[in-house]
Coordinates of C-alpha atoms in Angstrom, one line a residue:
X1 CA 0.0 0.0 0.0
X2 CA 1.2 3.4 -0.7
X3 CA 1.8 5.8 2.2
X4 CA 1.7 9.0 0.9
X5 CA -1.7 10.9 -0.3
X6 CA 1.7 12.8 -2.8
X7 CA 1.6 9.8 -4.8
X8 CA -0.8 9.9 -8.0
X9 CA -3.4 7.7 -8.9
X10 CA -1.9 6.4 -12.1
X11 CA 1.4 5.6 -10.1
X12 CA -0.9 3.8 -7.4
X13 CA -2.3 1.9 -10.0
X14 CA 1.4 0.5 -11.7
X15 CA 1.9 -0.7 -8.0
X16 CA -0.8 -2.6 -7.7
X17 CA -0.3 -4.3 -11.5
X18 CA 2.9 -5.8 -10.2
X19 CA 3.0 -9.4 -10.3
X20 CA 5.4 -9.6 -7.1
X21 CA 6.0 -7.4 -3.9
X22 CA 8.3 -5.2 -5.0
X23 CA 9.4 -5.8 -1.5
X24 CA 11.5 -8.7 -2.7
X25 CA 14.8 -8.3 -4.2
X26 CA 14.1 -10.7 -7.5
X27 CA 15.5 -11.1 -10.5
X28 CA 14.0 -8.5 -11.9
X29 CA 14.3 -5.7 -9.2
X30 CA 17.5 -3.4 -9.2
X31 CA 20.0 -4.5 -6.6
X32 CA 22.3 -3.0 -4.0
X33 CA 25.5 -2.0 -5.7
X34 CA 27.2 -4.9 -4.0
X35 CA 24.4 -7.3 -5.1
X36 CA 22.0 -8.9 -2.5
X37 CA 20.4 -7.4 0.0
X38 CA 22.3 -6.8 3.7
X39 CA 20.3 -7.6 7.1
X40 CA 22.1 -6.1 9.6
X41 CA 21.4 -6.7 13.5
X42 CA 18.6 -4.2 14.5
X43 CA 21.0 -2.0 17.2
X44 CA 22.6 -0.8 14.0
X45 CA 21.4 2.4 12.8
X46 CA 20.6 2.6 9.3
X47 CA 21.2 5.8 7.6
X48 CA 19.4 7.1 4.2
X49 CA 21.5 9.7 2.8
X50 CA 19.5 11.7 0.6
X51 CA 21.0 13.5 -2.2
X52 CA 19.9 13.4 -6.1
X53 CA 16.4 11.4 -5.1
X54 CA 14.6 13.5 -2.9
X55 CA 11.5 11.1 -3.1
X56 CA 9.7 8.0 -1.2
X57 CA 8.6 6.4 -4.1
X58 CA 10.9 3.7 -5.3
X59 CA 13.8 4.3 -3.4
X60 CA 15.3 1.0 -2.7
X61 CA 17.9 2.7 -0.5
X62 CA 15.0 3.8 1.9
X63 CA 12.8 0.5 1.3
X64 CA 16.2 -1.7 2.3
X65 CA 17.1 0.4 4.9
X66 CA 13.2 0.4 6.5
X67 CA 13.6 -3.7 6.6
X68 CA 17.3 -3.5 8.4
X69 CA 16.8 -1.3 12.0
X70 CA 15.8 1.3 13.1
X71 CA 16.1 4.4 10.0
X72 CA 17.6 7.7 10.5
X73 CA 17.6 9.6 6.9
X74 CA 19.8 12.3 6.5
X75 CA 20.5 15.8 4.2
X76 CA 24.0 16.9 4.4
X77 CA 23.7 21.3 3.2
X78 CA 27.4 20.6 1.1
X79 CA 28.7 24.5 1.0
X80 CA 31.1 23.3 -1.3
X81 CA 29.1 22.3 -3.7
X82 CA 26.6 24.8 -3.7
X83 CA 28.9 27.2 -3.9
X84 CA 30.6 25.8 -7.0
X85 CA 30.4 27.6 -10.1
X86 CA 27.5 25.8 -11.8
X87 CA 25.0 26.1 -9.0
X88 CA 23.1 28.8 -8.8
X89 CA 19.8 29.7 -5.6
X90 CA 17.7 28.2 -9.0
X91 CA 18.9 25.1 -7.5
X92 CA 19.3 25.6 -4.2
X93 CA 15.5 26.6 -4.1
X94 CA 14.0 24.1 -6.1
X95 CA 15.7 21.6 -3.6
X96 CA 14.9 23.2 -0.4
X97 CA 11.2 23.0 -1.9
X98 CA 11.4 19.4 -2.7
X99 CA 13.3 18.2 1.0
X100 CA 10.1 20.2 3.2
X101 CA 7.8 18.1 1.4
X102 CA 10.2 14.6 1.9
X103 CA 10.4 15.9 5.5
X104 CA 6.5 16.0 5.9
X105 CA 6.1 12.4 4.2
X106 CA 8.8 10.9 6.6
X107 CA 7.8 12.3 9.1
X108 CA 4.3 10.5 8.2
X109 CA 6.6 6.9 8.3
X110 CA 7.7 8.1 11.9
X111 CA 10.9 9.0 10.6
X112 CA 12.7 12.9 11.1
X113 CA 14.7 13.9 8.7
X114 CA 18.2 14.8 10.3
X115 CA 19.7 17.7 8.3
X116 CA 23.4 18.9 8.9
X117 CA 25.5 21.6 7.4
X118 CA 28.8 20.5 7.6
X119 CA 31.3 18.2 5.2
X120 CA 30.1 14.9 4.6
X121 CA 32.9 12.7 6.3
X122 CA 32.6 15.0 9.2
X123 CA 29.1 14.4 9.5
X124 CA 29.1 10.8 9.0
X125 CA 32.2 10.7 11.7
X126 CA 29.9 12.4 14.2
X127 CA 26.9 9.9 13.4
X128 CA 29.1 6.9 14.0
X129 CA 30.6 8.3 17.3
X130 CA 26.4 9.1 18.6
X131 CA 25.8 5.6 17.9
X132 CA 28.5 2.9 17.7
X133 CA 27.5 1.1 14.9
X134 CA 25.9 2.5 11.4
X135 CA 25.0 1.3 7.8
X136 CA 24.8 3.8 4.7
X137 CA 22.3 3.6 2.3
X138 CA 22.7 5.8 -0.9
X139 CA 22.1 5.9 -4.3
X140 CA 24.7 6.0 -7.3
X141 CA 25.1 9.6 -8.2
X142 CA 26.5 10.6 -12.0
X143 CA 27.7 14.4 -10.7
X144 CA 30.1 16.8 -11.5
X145 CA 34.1 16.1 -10.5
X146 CA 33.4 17.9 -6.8
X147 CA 30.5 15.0 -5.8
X148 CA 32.3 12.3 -7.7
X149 CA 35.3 13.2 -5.4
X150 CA 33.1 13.6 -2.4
X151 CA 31.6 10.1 -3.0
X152 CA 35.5 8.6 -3.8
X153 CA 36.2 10.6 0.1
X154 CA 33.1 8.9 1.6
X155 CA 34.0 5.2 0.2
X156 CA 37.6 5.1 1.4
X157 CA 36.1 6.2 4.9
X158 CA 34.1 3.7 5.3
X159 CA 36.2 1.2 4.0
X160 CA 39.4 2.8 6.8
X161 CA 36.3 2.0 9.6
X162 CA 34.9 -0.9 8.9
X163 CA 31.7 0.3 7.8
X164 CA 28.8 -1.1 5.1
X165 CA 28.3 1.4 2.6
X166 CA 25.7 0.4 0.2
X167 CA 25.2 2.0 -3.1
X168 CA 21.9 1.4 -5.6
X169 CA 21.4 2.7 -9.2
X170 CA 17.9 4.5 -9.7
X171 CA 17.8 4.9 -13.6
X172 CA 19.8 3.4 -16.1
X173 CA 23.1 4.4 -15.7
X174 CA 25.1 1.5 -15.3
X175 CA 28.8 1.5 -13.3
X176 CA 31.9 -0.2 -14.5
X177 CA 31.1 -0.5 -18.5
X178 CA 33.8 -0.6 -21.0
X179 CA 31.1 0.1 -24.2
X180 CA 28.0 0.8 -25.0
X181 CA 27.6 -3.0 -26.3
X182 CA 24.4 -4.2 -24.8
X183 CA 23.7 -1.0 -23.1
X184 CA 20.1 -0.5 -24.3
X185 CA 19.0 -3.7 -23.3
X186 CA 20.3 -3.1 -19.5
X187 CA 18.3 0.2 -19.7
X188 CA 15.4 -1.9 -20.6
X189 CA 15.6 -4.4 -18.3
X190 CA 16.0 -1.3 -15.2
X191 CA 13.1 0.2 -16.7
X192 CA 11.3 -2.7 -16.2
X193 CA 12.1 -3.6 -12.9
X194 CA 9.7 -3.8 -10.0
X195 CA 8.6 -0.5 -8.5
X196 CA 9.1 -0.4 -4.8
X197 CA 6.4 1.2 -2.8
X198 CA 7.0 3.7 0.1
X199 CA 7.5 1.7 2.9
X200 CA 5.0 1.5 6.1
X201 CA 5.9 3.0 9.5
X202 CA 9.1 2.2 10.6
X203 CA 11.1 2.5 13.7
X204 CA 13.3 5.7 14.0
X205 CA 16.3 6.1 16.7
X206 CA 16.5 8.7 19.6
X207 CA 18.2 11.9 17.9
X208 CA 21.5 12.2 19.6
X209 CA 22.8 15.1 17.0
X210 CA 20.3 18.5 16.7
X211 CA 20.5 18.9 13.3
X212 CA 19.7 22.7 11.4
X213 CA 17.0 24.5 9.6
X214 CA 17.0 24.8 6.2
X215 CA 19.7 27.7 5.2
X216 CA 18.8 30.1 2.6
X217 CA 20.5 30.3 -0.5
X218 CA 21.5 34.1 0.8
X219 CA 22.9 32.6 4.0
X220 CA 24.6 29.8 2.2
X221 CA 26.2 32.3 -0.3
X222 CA 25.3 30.9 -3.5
X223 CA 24.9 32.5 -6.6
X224 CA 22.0 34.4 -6.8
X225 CA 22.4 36.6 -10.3
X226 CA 19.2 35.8 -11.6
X227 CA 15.4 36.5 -10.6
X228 CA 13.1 33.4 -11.8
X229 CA 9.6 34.5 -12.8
X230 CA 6.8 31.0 -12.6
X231 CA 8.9 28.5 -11.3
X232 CA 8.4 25.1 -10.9
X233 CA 7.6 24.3 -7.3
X234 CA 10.0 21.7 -5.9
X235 CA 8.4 17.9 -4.7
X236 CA 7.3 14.5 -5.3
X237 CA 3.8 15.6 -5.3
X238 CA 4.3 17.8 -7.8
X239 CA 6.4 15.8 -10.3
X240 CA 3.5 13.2 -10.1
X241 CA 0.8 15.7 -11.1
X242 CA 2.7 17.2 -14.0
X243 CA 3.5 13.3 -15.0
X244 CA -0.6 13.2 -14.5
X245 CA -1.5 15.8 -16.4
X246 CA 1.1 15.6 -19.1
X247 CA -0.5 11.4 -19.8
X248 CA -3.6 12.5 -20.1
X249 CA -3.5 16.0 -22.4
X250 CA -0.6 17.8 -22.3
X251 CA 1.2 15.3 -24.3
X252 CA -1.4 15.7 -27.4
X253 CA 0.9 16.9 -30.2
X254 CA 4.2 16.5 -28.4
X255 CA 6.3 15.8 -31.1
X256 CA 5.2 18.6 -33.1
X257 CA 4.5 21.4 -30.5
X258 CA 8.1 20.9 -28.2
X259 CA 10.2 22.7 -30.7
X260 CA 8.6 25.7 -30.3
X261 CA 9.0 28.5 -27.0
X262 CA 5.5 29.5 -27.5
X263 CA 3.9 25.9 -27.0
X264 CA 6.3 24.0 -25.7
X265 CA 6.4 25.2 -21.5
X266 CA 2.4 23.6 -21.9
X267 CA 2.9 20.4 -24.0
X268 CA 6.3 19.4 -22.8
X269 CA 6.1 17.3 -19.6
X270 CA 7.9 19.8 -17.7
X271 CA 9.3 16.5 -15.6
X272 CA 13.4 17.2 -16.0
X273 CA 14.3 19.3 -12.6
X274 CA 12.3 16.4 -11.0
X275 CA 14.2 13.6 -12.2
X276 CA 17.1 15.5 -12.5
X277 CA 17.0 16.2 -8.4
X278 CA 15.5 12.7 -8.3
X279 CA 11.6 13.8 -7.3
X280 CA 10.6 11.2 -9.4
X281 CA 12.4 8.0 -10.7
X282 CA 13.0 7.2 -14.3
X283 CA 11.8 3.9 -14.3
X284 CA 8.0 5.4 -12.8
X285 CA 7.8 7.8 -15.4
X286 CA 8.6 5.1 -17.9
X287 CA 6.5 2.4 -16.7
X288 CA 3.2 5.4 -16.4
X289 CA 4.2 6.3 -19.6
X290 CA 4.1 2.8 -21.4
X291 CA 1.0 1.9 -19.6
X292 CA -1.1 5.4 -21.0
X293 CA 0.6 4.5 -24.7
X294 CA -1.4 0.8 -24.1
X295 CA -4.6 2.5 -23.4
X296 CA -4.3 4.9 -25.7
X297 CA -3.7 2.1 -28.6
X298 CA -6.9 0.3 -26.9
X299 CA -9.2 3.0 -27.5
X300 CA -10.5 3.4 -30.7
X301 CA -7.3 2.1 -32.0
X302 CA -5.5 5.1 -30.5
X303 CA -7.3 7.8 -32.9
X304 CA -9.2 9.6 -29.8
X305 CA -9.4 13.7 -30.7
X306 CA -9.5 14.3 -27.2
X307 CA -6.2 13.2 -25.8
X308 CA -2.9 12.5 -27.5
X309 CA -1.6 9.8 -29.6
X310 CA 0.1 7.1 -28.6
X311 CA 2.8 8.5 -31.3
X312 CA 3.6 11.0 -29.2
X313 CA 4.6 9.5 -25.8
X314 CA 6.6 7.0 -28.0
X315 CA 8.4 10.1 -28.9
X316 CA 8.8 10.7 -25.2
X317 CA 10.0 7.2 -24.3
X318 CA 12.4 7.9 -26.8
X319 CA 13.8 10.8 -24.8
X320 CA 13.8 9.4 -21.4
X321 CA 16.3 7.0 -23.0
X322 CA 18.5 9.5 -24.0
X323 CA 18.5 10.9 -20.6
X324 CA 20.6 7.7 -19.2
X325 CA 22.4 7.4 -22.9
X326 CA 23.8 11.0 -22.0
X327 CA 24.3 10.7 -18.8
X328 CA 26.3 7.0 -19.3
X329 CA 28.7 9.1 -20.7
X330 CA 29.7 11.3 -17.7
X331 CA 29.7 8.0 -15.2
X332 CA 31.9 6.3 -18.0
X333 CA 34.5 9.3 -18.8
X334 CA 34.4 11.8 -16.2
X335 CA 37.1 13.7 -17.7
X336 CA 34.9 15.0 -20.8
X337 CA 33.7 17.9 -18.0
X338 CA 37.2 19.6 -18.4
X339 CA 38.3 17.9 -21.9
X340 CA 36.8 17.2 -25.5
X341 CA 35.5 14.3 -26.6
X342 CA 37.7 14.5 -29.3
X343 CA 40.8 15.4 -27.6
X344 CA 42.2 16.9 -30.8
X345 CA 40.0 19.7 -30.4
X346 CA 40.8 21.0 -27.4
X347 CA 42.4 23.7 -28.5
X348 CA 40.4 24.7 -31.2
X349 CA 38.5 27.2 -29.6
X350 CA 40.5 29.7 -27.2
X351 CA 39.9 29.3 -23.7
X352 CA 40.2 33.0 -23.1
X353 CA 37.1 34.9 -24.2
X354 CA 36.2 37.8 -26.2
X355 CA 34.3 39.4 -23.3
X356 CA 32.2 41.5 -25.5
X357 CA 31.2 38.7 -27.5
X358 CA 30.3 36.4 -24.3
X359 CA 28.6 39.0 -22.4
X360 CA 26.3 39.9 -25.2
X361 CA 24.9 36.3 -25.5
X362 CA 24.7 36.3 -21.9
X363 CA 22.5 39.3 -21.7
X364 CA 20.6 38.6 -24.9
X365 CA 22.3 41.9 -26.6
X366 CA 23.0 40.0 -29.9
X367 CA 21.3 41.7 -32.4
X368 CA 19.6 38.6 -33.3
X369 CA 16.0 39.2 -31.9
X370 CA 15.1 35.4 -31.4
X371 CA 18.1 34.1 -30.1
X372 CA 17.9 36.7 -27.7
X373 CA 14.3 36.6 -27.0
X374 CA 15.3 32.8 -26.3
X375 CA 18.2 34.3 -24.1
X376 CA 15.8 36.6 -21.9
X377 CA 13.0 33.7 -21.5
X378 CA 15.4 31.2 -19.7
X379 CA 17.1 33.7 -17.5
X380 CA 13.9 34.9 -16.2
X381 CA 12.4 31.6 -15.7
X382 CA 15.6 29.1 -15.5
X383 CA 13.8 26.4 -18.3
X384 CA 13.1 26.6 -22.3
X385 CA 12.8 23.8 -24.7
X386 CA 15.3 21.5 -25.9
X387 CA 15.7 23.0 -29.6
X388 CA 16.0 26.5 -28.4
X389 CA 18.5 25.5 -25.7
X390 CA 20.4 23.7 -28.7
X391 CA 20.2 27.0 -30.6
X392 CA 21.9 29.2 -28.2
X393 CA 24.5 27.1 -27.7
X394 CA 25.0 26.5 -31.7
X395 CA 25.2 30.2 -31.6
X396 CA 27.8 30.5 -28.7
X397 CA 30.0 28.1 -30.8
X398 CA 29.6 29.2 -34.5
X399 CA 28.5 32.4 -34.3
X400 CA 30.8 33.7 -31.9
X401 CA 33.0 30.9 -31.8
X402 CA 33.2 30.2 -28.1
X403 CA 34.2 27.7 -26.3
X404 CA 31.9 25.5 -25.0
X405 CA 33.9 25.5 -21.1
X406 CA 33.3 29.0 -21.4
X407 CA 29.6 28.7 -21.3
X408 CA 28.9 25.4 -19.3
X409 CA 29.1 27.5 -15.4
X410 CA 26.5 30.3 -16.8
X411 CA 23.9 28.0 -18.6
X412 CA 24.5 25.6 -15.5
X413 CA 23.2 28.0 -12.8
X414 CA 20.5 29.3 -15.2
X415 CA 19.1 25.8 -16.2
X416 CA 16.5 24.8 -13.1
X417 CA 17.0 21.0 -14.1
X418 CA 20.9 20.9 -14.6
X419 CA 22.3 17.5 -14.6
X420 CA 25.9 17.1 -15.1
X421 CA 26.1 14.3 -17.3
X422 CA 23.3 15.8 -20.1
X423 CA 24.8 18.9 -19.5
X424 CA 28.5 18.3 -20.7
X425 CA 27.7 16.0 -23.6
X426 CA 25.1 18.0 -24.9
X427 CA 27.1 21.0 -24.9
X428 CA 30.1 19.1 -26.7
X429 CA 27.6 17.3 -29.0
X430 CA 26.1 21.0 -30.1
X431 CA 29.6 22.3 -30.2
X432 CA 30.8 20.1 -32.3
X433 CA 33.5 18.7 -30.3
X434 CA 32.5 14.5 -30.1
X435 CA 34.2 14.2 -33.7
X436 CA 31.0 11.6 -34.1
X437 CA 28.5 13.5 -34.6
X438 CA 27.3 16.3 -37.3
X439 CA 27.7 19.5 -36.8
X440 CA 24.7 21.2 -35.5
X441 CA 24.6 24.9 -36.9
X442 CA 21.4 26.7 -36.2
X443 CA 20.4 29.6 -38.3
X444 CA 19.2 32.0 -35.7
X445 CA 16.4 33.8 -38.4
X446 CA 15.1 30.5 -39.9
X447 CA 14.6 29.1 -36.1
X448 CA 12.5 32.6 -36.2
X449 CA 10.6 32.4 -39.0
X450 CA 9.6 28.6 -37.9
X451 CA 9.1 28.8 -34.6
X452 CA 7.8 32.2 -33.8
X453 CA 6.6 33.1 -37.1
X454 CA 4.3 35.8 -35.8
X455 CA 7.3 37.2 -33.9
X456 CA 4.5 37.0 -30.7
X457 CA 7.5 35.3 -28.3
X458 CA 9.9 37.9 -29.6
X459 CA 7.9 41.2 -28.8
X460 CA 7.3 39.9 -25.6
X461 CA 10.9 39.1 -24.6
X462 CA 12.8 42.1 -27.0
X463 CA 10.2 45.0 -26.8
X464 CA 12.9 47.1 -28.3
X465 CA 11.2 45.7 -31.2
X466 CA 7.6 45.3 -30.7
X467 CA 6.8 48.5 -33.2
X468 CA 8.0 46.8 -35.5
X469 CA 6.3 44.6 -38.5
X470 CA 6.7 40.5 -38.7
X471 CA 8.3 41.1 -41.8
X472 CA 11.1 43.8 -39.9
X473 CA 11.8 41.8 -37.1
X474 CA 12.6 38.5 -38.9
X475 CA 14.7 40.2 -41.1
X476 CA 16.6 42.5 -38.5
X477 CA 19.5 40.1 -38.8
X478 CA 19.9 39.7 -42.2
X479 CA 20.8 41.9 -45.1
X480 CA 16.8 42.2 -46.7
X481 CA 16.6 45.2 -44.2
X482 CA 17.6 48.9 -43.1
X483 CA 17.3 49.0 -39.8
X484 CA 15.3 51.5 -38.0
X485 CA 16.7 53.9 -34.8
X486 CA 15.3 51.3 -32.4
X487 CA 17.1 50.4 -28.9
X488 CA 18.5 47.7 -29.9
X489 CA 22.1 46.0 -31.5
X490 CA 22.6 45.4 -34.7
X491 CA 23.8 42.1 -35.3
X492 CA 27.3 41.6 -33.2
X493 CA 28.5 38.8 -36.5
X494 CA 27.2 38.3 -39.5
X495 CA 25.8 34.5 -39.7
X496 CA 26.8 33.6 -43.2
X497 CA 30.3 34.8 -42.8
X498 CA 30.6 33.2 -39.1
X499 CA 29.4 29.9 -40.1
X500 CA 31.5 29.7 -43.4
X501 CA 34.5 30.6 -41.4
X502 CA 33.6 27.7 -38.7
X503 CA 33.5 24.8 -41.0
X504 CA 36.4 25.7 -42.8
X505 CA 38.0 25.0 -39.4
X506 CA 36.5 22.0 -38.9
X507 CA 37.3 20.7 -42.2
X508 CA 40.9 21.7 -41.9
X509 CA 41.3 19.7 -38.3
X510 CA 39.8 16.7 -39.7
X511 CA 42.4 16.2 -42.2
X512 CA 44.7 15.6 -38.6
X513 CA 45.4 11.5 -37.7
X514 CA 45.0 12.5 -34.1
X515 CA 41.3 13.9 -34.8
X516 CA 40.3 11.0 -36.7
X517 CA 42.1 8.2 -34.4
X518 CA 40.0 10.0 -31.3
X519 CA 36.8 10.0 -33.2
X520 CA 37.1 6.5 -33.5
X521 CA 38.1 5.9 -29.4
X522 CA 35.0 8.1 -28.9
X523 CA 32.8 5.9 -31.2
X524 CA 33.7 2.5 -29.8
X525 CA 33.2 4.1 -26.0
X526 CA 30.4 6.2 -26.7
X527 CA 28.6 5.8 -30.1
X528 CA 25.0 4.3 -29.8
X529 CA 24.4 0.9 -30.7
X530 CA 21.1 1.3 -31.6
X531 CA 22.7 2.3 -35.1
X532 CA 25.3 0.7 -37.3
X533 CA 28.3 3.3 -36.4
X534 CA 29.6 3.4 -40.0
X535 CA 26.4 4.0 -41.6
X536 CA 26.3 7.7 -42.8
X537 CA 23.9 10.3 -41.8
X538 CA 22.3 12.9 -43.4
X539 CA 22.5 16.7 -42.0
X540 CA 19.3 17.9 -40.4
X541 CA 17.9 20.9 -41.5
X542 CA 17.8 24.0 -39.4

């Protein structure tokens, strides 16, 4: 039975369709990192520290923990990394949201949730000295190089005193590949895997450390450059009600309708700062997901008018895979946060800015109305679509031909659902440093024209230009046009010029053995296998 009124009616129902209590570590259930479950001796105090999966929903580190002693979860406030340069009080929020409501669902378990605001092995050397004897339940974490250290820290501590430390995956990132061979199918075969229910009342331990309030992000120090209009409120509830509403209507015309700023905050599921700061597992959203596309296909052969097509959440499926395919890479070359892909490209871009240049795109000063409308949307609510996201970057990179470490702090802070591992290799993939994949140049006015044809987003987010016609503001960057005395750039490049310019440098290093040699490494560690690798393919359009 599920504990929690924050849990949907949809997910209720893909508990009770399981075959077997998800209770029970089978063959089909995800196991602890070390394989089978650990009973411990019930005087041992079994800590849950909470960090990427602030939820009670299938979280096998909770659910084990609940049938080994008495539980005492924990938060640890990590200055360091919240202080880093790609967190931002975006983040800091969002979490702090999400932890008030796990607090109040503990606490309905009988559980507190003990929060301290020091450095992890301090804290976990205070916990063992209050009680004598502790276990530490966790889940896998794919992070940046400050947690991956922190977690490397917290390992050879417990190993130095003699303590269980017990790691579980929650999506379908997979530790200790070589390849990619096979990869999809272990994605599946997670996805598929029992979901473990919130677990009943358990027994909690006499608190022998006070733990803190909640800091603010002001009192913490973090970032705080930006001012977020509309938010997403942090939670578990609230990741199952956009997953809700996004099944039943949201999702009609997904495929179509997410490319575009204008519809895409409604029809998009909204869903990626939950499961990126783990509100919500993958393999729920998957299994909800896949269980609405049979319905769908049941009624009237999946042709309703009223709700979407079974099309589209395919479409959807399709991208909750590349979430883990992206993030695989991180967990299986940590170094491609500082390096290229392609290490043969490293230096193709300087790594000192032209500060004009940068601050410009920052600002959304371009002189290129939509890219800069784009610009202005995300910084005042820390979210925009995919394609728009891949835009500005294109534009960083070919346009003004910056470096894509250059830009990977600011878009970090500004982007509410940052996760590391999507982050970096889908800034290298739209900067063209992988060496597998094609390069992805954007032409700011056609993204315009196709997406905004009206140019409604764009007087909304550059009102230097509302006055102006459709046929004016589409054309501001181009030649077709003599700009009016408005306040507002000119174009800060020309586009043609910037672009030619770009691939003649990329044609010119990929004459080198080295780039060609490390396209291929990157290939056989990285490249999909869902595709023959040396099959060509063709340039999209944009």
């Amino acid at each position: 039975m599920v504990g929690s009124r924050s849990i949907s009616a949809r997910s209720k129902r893909l508990l009770l369709v399981q075959k077997t209590p998800a209770s029970d570590l089978g063959a089909n259930s995800i196991p602890p990192h070390r394989g089978a479950f650990i009973l411990v001796v019930s005087h041992t105090i079994q800590i849950v520290w909470f960090k990427r999966d602030l939820r009670t929903l299938d979280h096998a580190a909770l659910s084990n923990a609940c049938k080994s002693g008495p539980v005492l979860p924990l938060f640890l406030v990590e200055r360091r990394m919240l202080r880093a340069p790609d967190c931002s009080s975006l983040h800091w929020n969002f979490i702090s949201e999400a932890l008030n409501e796990l607090r109040d669902s503990l606490r309905k378990m009988g559980l507190p949730l003990l929060v301290l605001n020091e450095d992890v092995v301090s804290a976990f050397t205070h916990l063992l000295s209050a009680y004598g004897k502790i276990v530490i339940h966790c889940h896998e974490e794919t992070g940046n190089a400050i947690s991956f250290e922190r977690d490397r820290c917290v390992r050879n501590w417990t190993r130095e005193q003699g303590i269980e430390l017990i790691e579980y995956p929650q999506n379908g990132v997979i530790r200790g590949l070589r390849n990619r061979d096979g990869w999809s199918r272990k994605w599946n075969e997670r996805m598929n895997a029992q979901i473990i229910p919130i677990p009943k009342s358990t027994k909690a331990p006499d608190l022998r450390i006070t733990g803190v309030s909640l800091p603010s992000s002001t009192d913490l120090e973090i970032n705080q450059e930006f001012g977020y209009e509309n938010k997403l409120f942090g939670g578990e509830k609230a990741a199952h009600e956009l997953l809700d509403s996004f099944l039943e209507t949201r999702s009609k015309g997904y495929e179509k309708l997410m490319s575009s700023p204008i519809s895409a905050p409604h029809h998009c599921s909204r869903l990626s700062p939950y499961l990126a700061w783990g509100c919500i597992s993958s393999k729920v959203v998957v299994q909800a997901t896949r269980a609405r596309v049979a319905e769908l296909k049941a009624e009237k052969g999946g042709l309703s008018s009223e709700g979407p097509r079974p099309r589209s959440l395919t479409s959807f499926l399709s991208r909750m895979h590349w979430r883990c395919h992206f993030t695989q890479k991180l967990e299986m070359e940590p170094q491609i946060e500082f390096s290229c892909f392609n290490r043969s490209l490293d230096n193709l871009r300087s790594r000192t800015p032209n500060a004009n240049l940068l601050e410009a795109w920052r600002s959304g000063q371009t002189g290129y109305p939509f890219v800069d409308a784009c610009m202005r949307y995300l910084r005042a609510h820390g979210w925009i679509n995919f394609r728009m996201r891949a835009m500005l970057v294109s534009f960083a990179a070919y346009d003004l031909w910056l470096d894509w470490r250059l830009i990977k702090d600011f878009l970090a802070q500004t982007f509410i659902d940052y996760e590391p591992g999507i982050h970096i290799s889908q800034l290298q993939m739209q900067s063209g440093t992988t060496g597998i994949n094609t390069l992805r140049i954007y032409n700011p006015v056609k993204q315009g024209m196709d997406h905004d044809p009206k140019a409604t987003f764009i007087r909304q987010w550059v009102p230097e230009v509302a006055r102006l016609s459709i046929s004016e503001i589409h054309d501001w960057g181009t030649d077709n046009f003599l700009r009016p005395t408005v306040d507002y750039p000119h174009p800060i490049v020309d586009h043609a010029e910037a672009v030619r310019l770009a691939r003649q440098r990329f044609r010119e290093i990929r004459t080198n053995a080295n780039y060609k040699s490390d396209s291929e490494k990157v290939r056989q560690l990285h490249g999909s296998r869902k595709r023959a690798t040396n099959r060509p393919r063709k340039p999209a359009r944009r």
